[in-house]
Backbone as CSV, one residue per row, in Angstrom:
resi,resn,N_x,N_y,N_z,CA_x,CA_y,CA_z,C_x,C_y,C_z
1,MET,6.579,117.303,161.331,6.757,118.742,161.386,8.006,119.102,162.201
2,ALA,8.195,118.427,163.352,9.369,118.681,164.174,10.630,118.306,163.421
3,SER,10.585,117.196,162.717,11.735,116.763,161.947,12.064,117.764,160.841
4,ASP,11.033,118.269,160.167,11.244,119.275,159.117,11.862,120.542,159.686
5,SER,11.388,120.979,160.853,11.937,122.173,161.499,13.396,121.971,161.851
6,HIS,13.702,120.794,162.390,15.085,120.509,162.773,15.996,120.527,161.547
7,MET,15.523,119.949,160.455,16.326,119.932,159.231,16.507,121.344,158.681
8,ALA,15.469,122.162,158.781,15.545,123.531,158.253,16.492,124.392,159.069
9,TRP,16.488,124.232,160.377,17.303,125.079,161.252,18.648,124.470,161.586
10,GLY,18.769,123.164,161.492,20.043,122.497,161.756,20.540,122.735,163.159
11,GLU,21.830,123.002,163.264,22.476,123.182,164.568,22.004,124.437,165.296
12,ASP,21.489,125.427,164.563,21.022,126.663,165.199,19.863,126.414,166.148
13,MET,19.200,125.289,165.979,18.021,125.013,166.788,18.391,124.592,168.209
14,LYS,19.628,124.154,168.433,20.049,123.736,169.765,20.196,124.957,170.659
15,VAL,19.609,124.880,171.824,19.680,125.977,172.778,20.401,125.485,174.025
16,THR,21.467,126.169,174.360,22.207,125.818,175.564,21.736,126.738,176.686
17,LYS,21.327,126.133,177.767,20.879,126.913,178.912,21.858,126.703,180.051
18,GLU,22.049,127.764,180.807,22.905,127.675,181.982,22.249,128.430,183.121
19,THR,22.664,128.113,184.320,22.157,128.802,185.501,23.197,129.828,185.934
20,ILE,22.732,131.057,186.094,23.603,132.112,186.596,23.017,132.645,187.893
21,GLN,23.837,133.298,188.676,23.391,133.899,189.937,23.147,135.390,189.702
22,ILE,21.988,135.865,190.122,21.595,137.257,189.937,21.446,137.907,191.306
23,MET,21.961,139.135,191.425,21.763,139.896,192.659,21.715,141.384,192.321
24,TRP,21.164,142.138,193.243,21.132,143.591,193.091,22.560,144.112,193.132
25,GLN,22.873,145.016,192.216,24.211,145.593,192.134,24.196,147.023,192.646
26,ARG,25.141,147.354,193.494,25.268,148.723,193.994,25.708,149.648,192.857
27,PRO,25.212,150.884,192.862,25.711,151.841,191.863,27.092,152.351,192.278
28,PRO,27.813,153.007,191.361,29.075,153.650,191.754,28.824,154.648,192.888
29,TRP,29.858,154.977,193.648,29.714,155.774,194.868,29.046,157.122,194.643
30,ASP,29.198,157.730,193.463,28.624,159.061,193.239,27.272,159.018,192.519
31,PHE,26.705,157.830,192.358,25.396,157.647,191.728,24.386,157.177,192.766
32,VAL,23.105,157.313,192.424,22.044,156.607,193.136,21.408,155.653,192.140
33,LYS,20.771,154.639,192.675,20.084,153.684,191.801,18.595,153.739,192.078
34,ILE,17.843,153.821,190.991,16.389,153.730,191.050,16.018,152.362,190.515
35,ASN,15.301,151.582,191.298,14.707,150.337,190.804,13.218,150.573,190.707
36,VAL,12.643,150.264,189.547,11.216,150.493,189.322,10.565,149.223,188.795
37,ASP,9.250,149.141,189.009,8.492,148.009,188.493,7.022,148.384,188.409
38,GLY,6.315,147.647,187.590,4.873,147.794,187.482,4.229,146.458,187.791
39,SER,2.983,146.507,188.216,2.254,145.290,188.540,0.835,145.413,188.024
40,SER,0.336,144.309,187.487,-1.031,144.272,186.987,-1.677,142.984,187.461
41,LEU,-2.797,143.107,188.146,-3.531,141.928,188.614,-4.539,141.551,187.542
42,GLY,-4.047,140.992,186.458,-4.831,140.706,185.264,-4.321,141.602,184.149
43,ASN,-4.758,141.328,182.940,-4.299,142.139,181.814,-5.451,142.306,180.827
44,PRO,-6.322,143.311,181.047,-6.183,144.383,182.034,-6.588,143.942,183.442
45,GLY,-6.154,144.760,184.399,-6.465,144.519,185.797,-6.038,145.702,186.632
46,ARG,-6.187,145.585,187.952,-5.725,146.642,188.858,-4.227,146.815,188.664
47,ILE,-3.804,148.067,188.483,-2.383,148.294,188.243,-1.765,149.160,189.327
48,GLY,-0.512,148.862,189.569,0.269,149.648,190.512,1.683,149.788,189.985
49,ALA,2.300,150.891,190.324,3.694,151.136,189.965,4.429,151.462,191.250
50,GLY,5.681,151.105,191.292,6.445,151.403,192.489,7.921,151.410,192.206
51,GLY,8.640,151.954,193.160,10.081,151.989,193.020,10.725,152.587,194.243
52,LEU,12.040,152.596,194.211,12.789,153.154,195.319,14.133,153.640,194.808
53,ILE,14.658,154.609,195.527,15.966,155.164,195.226,16.881,154.778,196.374
54,ARG,18.069,154.247,196.007,19.033,153.820,197.014,20.397,154.440,196.745
55,ALA,21.120,154.652,197.827,22.490,155.163,197.760,23.430,154.038,197.340
56,SER,24.675,154.396,197.097,25.660,153.390,196.701,25.917,152.360,197.807
57,THR,25.557,152.683,199.026,25.668,151.728,200.138,24.534,150.711,200.129
58,GLY,23.496,151.000,199.334,22.299,150.164,199.315,21.218,150.689,200.218
59,ASN,21.505,151.733,200.989,20.524,152.283,201.920,19.363,152.947,201.190
60,PHE,18.172,152.734,201.719,16.931,153.310,201.197,16.956,154.822,201.378
61,LEU,16.719,155.571,200.300,16.636,157.026,200.384,15.187,157.494,200.333
62,VAL,14.433,156.979,199.374,13.020,157.344,199.225,12.376,156.321,198.286
63,GLY,11.087,156.126,198.458,10.356,155.213,197.586,9.009,155.800,197.209
64,PHE,8.335,155.122,196.309,7.007,155.581,195.887,6.149,154.396,195.480
65,THR,4.849,154.565,195.643,3.858,153.625,195.126,2.759,154.441,194.467
66,ILE,2.223,153.900,193.384,1.134,154.568,192.664,0.078,153.523,192.337
67,PHE,-1.130,153.697,192.856,-2.263,152.911,192.369,-2.864,153.714,191.237
68,ALA,-3.025,153.092,190.064,-3.444,153.852,188.883,-4.695,153.292,188.212
69,GLY,-5.515,152.543,188.942,-6.781,152.083,188.380,-6.657,150.739,187.688
70,VAL,-7.324,150.623,186.538,-7.354,149.375,185.781,-6.819,149.654,184.381
71,ALA,-5.851,148.848,183.957,-5.269,148.996,182.619,-4.455,147.744,182.316
72,CYS,-3.729,147.781,181.204,-2.871,146.647,180.848,-1.522,146.780,181.540
73,ASN,-0.694,145.751,181.445,0.529,145.682,182.241,1.651,146.611,181.791
74,LEU,1.609,147.182,180.612,2.671,148.077,180.161,2.581,149.453,180.828
75,LEU,1.379,149.935,181.065,1.208,151.265,181.661,1.921,151.410,183.001
76,PRO,1.764,150.494,183.958,2.458,150.705,185.234,3.982,150.663,185.110
77,GLU,4.485,149.922,184.147,5.946,149.898,183.936,6.435,151.287,183.514
78,LEU,5.731,151.917,182.589,6.106,153.258,182.130,5.880,154.299,183.221
79,LEU,4.770,154.178,183.952,4.506,155.108,185.061,5.618,155.035,186.107
80,ALA,6.095,153.837,186.388,7.153,153.664,187.390,8.436,154.359,186.949
81,ILE,8.792,154.219,185.682,9.997,154.882,185.183,9.846,156.397,185.278
82,ALA,8.699,156.911,184.835,8.469,158.362,184.868,8.524,158.894,186.292
83,LYS,7.835,158.244,187.212,7.793,158.741,188.588,9.143,158.600,189.269
84,GLY,9.839,157.505,189.010,11.165,157.334,189.594,12.111,158.437,189.165
85,LEU,12.095,158.778,187.888,12.955,159.857,187.391,12.546,161.215,187.962
86,LYS,11.246,161.489,187.997,10.773,162.771,188.566,11.165,162.899,190.032
87,LEU,10.995,161.832,190.778,11.321,161.851,192.201,12.817,162.084,192.406
88,ALA,13.631,161.427,191.611,15.082,161.629,191.707,15.435,163.085,191.412
89,TRP,14.839,163.653,190.363,15.104,165.054,190.012,14.674,165.977,191.160
90,ASP,13.458,165.759,191.662,12.931,166.616,192.735,13.763,166.529,194.018
91,ARG,14.389,165.389,194.267,15.214,165.217,195.462,16.656,165.669,195.236
92,GLY,16.962,166.149,194.031,18.280,166.716,193.769,19.342,165.736,193.314
93,TYR,18.956,164.527,192.979,19.934,163.552,192.497,20.205,163.811,191.023
94,ARG,21.489,163.859,190.641,21.835,164.198,189.268,22.680,163.139,188.568
95,LYS,23.005,162.075,189.281,23.692,160.938,188.671,22.882,159.691,189.017
96,ILE,22.230,159.146,188.001,21.200,158.132,188.221,21.461,156.904,187.363
97,ILE,21.247,155.740,187.940,21.097,154.503,187.174,19.693,154.011,187.494
98,CYS,18.874,153.864,186.480,17.492,153.422,186.654,17.358,152.020,186.075
99,HIS,16.925,151.067,186.900,16.748,149.686,186.462,15.273,149.312,186.426
100,SER,14.875,148.721,185.308,13.529,148.190,185.113,13.663,146.776,184.565
101,ASP,12.730,145.910,184.936,12.766,144.556,184.379,11.817,144.400,183.187
102,SER,11.305,145.527,182.666,10.394,145.491,181.523,11.137,145.815,180.228
103,LYS,11.443,144.778,179.469,12.095,144.994,178.173,11.181,145.763,177.226
104,ASP,9.870,145.526,177.311,8.937,146.231,176.431,8.963,147.734,176.682
105,ALA,8.949,148.135,177.942,8.993,149.568,178.262,10.300,150.180,177.787
106,LEU,11.404,149.495,178.016,12.706,150.023,177.607,12.819,150.118,176.096
107,ARG,12.253,149.152,175.372,12.254,149.219,173.903,11.483,150.433,173.406
108,LEU,10.363,150.705,174.027,9.565,151.872,173.614,10.322,153.176,173.840
109,LEU,11.094,153.247,174.905,11.829,154.480,175.205,12.974,154.728,174.233
110,THR,13.481,153.667,173.626,14.606,153.827,172.697,14.198,153.704,171.238
111,ALA,12.939,153.409,170.972,12.472,153.257,169.589,12.528,154.599,168.856
112,ASN,12.887,154.534,167.580,12.916,155.754,166.769,11.515,156.323,166.581
113,GLN,10.563,155.461,166.355,9.182,155.879,166.116,8.261,155.166,167.095
114,VAL,7.371,155.914,167.722,6.343,155.275,168.547,4.977,155.428,167.909
115,GLY,4.929,156.165,166.780,3.691,156.281,166.018,2.529,156.738,166.874
116,PHE,1.466,155.985,166.777,0.251,156.341,167.510,0.038,155.414,168.700
117,HIS,1.127,155.064,169.346,1.041,154.196,170.517,0.156,154.851,171.567
118,LYS,-0.668,154.062,172.229,-1.609,154.647,173.189,-0.925,155.298,174.384
119,TYR,0.341,154.966,174.660,1.060,155.594,175.771,2.131,156.566,175.281
120,ARG,1.980,157.055,174.064,3.027,157.914,173.499,3.245,159.185,174.310
121,ALA,2.211,159.762,174.912,2.393,160.974,175.734,3.309,160.673,176.927
122,LEU,3.122,159.534,177.555,3.958,159.136,178.688,5.386,158.819,178.223
123,ILE,5.509,158.195,177.066,6.835,157.908,176.502,7.575,159.211,176.237
124,PHE,6.887,160.186,175.639,7.522,161.480,175.362,7.854,162.222,176.657
125,GLU,7.019,162.079,177.678,7.303,162.692,178.981,8.602,162.132,179.569
126,ILE,8.779,160.825,179.477,10.005,160.193,179.979,11.204,160.672,179.162
127,ARG,11.046,160.744,177.854,12.138,161.210,176.997,12.532,162.652,177.340
128,GLU,11.549,163.480,177.658,11.844,164.864,178.082,12.628,164.873,179.392
129,LEU,12.235,164.016,180.319,12.975,163.918,181.584,14.433,163.522,181.319
130,LEU,14.642,162.621,180.395,15.995,162.149,180.092,16.864,163.236,179.465
131,ARG,16.236,164.233,178.838,16.993,165.311,178.193,17.428,166.409,179.164
132,ARG,17.025,166.335,180.406,17.435,167.335,181.388,18.947,167.289,181.611
133,ASP,19.446,168.286,182.324,20.878,168.401,182.558,21.291,167.514,183.732
134,TRP,21.416,166.224,183.458,21.835,165.262,184.443,22.351,164.017,183.732
135,THR,22.909,163.106,184.473,23.402,161.857,183.923,22.442,160.751,184.335
136,VAL,21.805,160.125,183.326,20.850,159.052,183.604,21.128,157.889,182.657
137,ARG,21.250,156.710,183.245,21.332,155.483,182.464,20.120,154.638,182.829
138,ILE,19.338,154.284,181.815,18.209,153.386,182.039,18.609,152.035,181.472
139,GLU,18.532,151.016,182.318,19.027,149.697,181.943,18.026,148.616,182.339
140,HIS,18.095,147.519,181.608,17.287,146.354,181.963,17.969,145.598,183.100
141,THR,17.174,145.046,183.975,17.669,144.149,185.012,16.744,142.947,185.066
142,PHE,17.244,141.851,185.550,16.393,140.680,185.749,15.532,140.887,186.989
143,ARG,14.378,140.228,187.006,13.464,140.397,188.138,14.087,139.968,189.453
144,GLU,15.041,139.036,189.416,15.707,138.584,190.640,16.545,139.684,191.289
145,ALA,16.897,140.707,190.526,17.639,141.849,191.073,16.710,143.033,191.306
146,ASN,15.413,142.797,191.195,14.436,143.889,191.271,13.322,143.581,192.276
147,PHE,13.606,142.719,193.250,12.564,142.298,194.191,12.005,143.453,195.013
148,CYS,12.833,144.435,195.376,12.340,145.553,196.186,11.334,146.387,195.408
149,ALA,11.630,146.667,194.145,10.693,147.430,193.312,9.423,146.619,193.064
150,ASP,9.573,145.324,192.883,8.415,144.451,192.705,7.511,144.509,193.935
151,PHE,8.117,144.501,195.114,7.351,144.622,196.360,6.543,145.921,196.354
152,MET,7.194,147.033,195.986,6.512,148.342,195.986,5.365,148.362,194.973
153,ALA,5.575,147.802,193.795,4.532,147.787,192.763,3.343,146.930,193.187
154,LYS,3.625,145.769,193.751,2.533,144.902,194.210,1.797,145.532,195.389
155,PHE,2.533,146.202,196.267,1.919,146.918,197.383,0.945,147.971,196.849
156,ALA,1.337,148.653,195.772,0.490,149.710,195.192,-0.831,149.164,194.683
157,THR,-0.841,147.930,194.156,-2.097,147.373,193.637,-3.096,147.081,194.745
158,SER,-2.614,146.965,195.978,-3.510,146.667,197.099,-4.043,147.931,197.769
159,CYS,-3.636,149.091,197.283,-4.056,150.368,197.864,-4.994,151.092,196.905
160,ASP,-5.694,152.052,197.406,-6.512,152.921,196.561,-6.075,154.369,196.736
161,ASN,-4.822,154.585,197.125,-4.360,155.910,197.535,-3.746,156.756,196.433
162,GLY,-3.662,156.285,195.212,-2.967,157.056,194.192,-1.487,157.050,194.483
163,LEU,-0.857,158.219,194.474,0.587,158.330,194.701,0.894,158.457,196.189
164,MET,1.864,157.669,196.636,2.373,157.794,197.999,3.895,157.840,197.937
165,ILE,4.485,158.786,198.657,5.936,158.898,198.763,6.331,158.333,200.124
166,TRP,7.372,157.502,200.128,7.819,156.817,201.338,9.214,157.306,201.701
167,ASP,9.320,158.041,202.811,10.640,158.459,203.297,11.278,157.386,204.162
168,GLU,10.492,156.427,204.579,10.957,155.231,205.287,10.388,154.029,204.541
169,PRO,11.097,152.913,204.514,10.570,151.745,203.807,9.283,151.239,204.446
170,PRO,8.289,150.870,203.635,7.058,150.303,204.207,7.336,148.952,204.865
171,GLN,6.456,148.584,205.771,6.577,147.309,206.480,6.673,146.172,205.475
172,GLY,7.634,145.299,205.656,7.811,144.164,204.766,8.946,144.342,203.770
173,LEU,9.357,145.571,203.523,10.429,145.824,202.558,11.819,145.669,203.179
174,GLN,11.920,145.830,204.492,13.222,145.836,205.156,14.041,144.573,204.879
175,GLN,13.413,143.406,204.923,14.161,142.158,204.702,14.692,142.067,203.273
176,LEU,13.918,142.550,202.319,14.386,142.543,200.930,15.558,143.508,200.748
177,LEU,15.477,144.668,201.394,16.587,145.625,201.343,17.852,145.022,201.941
178,LEU,17.700,144.365,203.070,18.840,143.740,203.734,19.463,142.656,202.851
179,ALA,18.629,141.862,202.196,19.142,140.818,201.294,19.968,141.435,200.171
180,ASP,19.498,142.569,199.632,20.249,143.255,198.577,21.583,143.780,199.103
181,ILE,21.550,144.419,200.272,22.781,144.972,200.858,23.792,143.859,201.137
182,MET,23.294,142.703,201.577,24.172,141.576,201.896,24.683,140.856,200.644
183,GLY,24.111,141.163,199.499,24.556,140.519,198.261,24.000,139.125,198.050
184,ILE,22.815,138.872,198.583,22.170,137.568,198.391,21.840,137.425,196.903
185,SER,22.194,136.284,196.344,21.937,136.056,194.927,20.883,134.975,194.738
186,PHE,20.289,134.977,193.545,19.223,134.041,193.204,19.544,133.406,191.852
187,PRO,19.275,132.118,191.706,19.581,131.462,190.433,18.590,131.852,189.342
188,ARG,19.092,131.907,188.113,18.244,132.167,186.953,18.797,131.345,185.800
189,ILE,17.908,130.683,185.079,18.308,129.918,183.905,18.245,130.846,182.693
190,VAL,19.354,130.965,182.001,19.414,131.817,180.798,19.854,131.018,179.595
């Protein structure tokens, strides 16, 4: 069977992998960056969403965590994007780069049709936020450049508080923020 597959695909079957260095990238000076993530302790399991907004210097401006009960892993990813955008709007930021490491969530936001997707109301809510009078770029990032948002999302799964807004970084996040500001990179095989 392997031999047949190799013959059918030929040279296309060879995959070249390389190691690249990944790090958090600062936004342009007149933008802020939102990093968001979702966490699920099982699928389904306890879910949390989290994120933070940072200045072009890398300094923490505000963060959020949301414990949202029990669901599958896509819901907290979408909740994180929605809350991150709402928080940025409410705080008066109008030039935004939003990074998520969920390709599935980003695909849903750009899909022409979402049909009867169970999270279509949340998808449409995010799309409405994007249509406001501001500049927003939503982009994929690798998880190695999203450790701070991952920390916030995992922190949310350990709480039962619903939504929490953080004007100061929670305990444990400071070292991750410092690593990002310093430009610490992490290897990734692609």
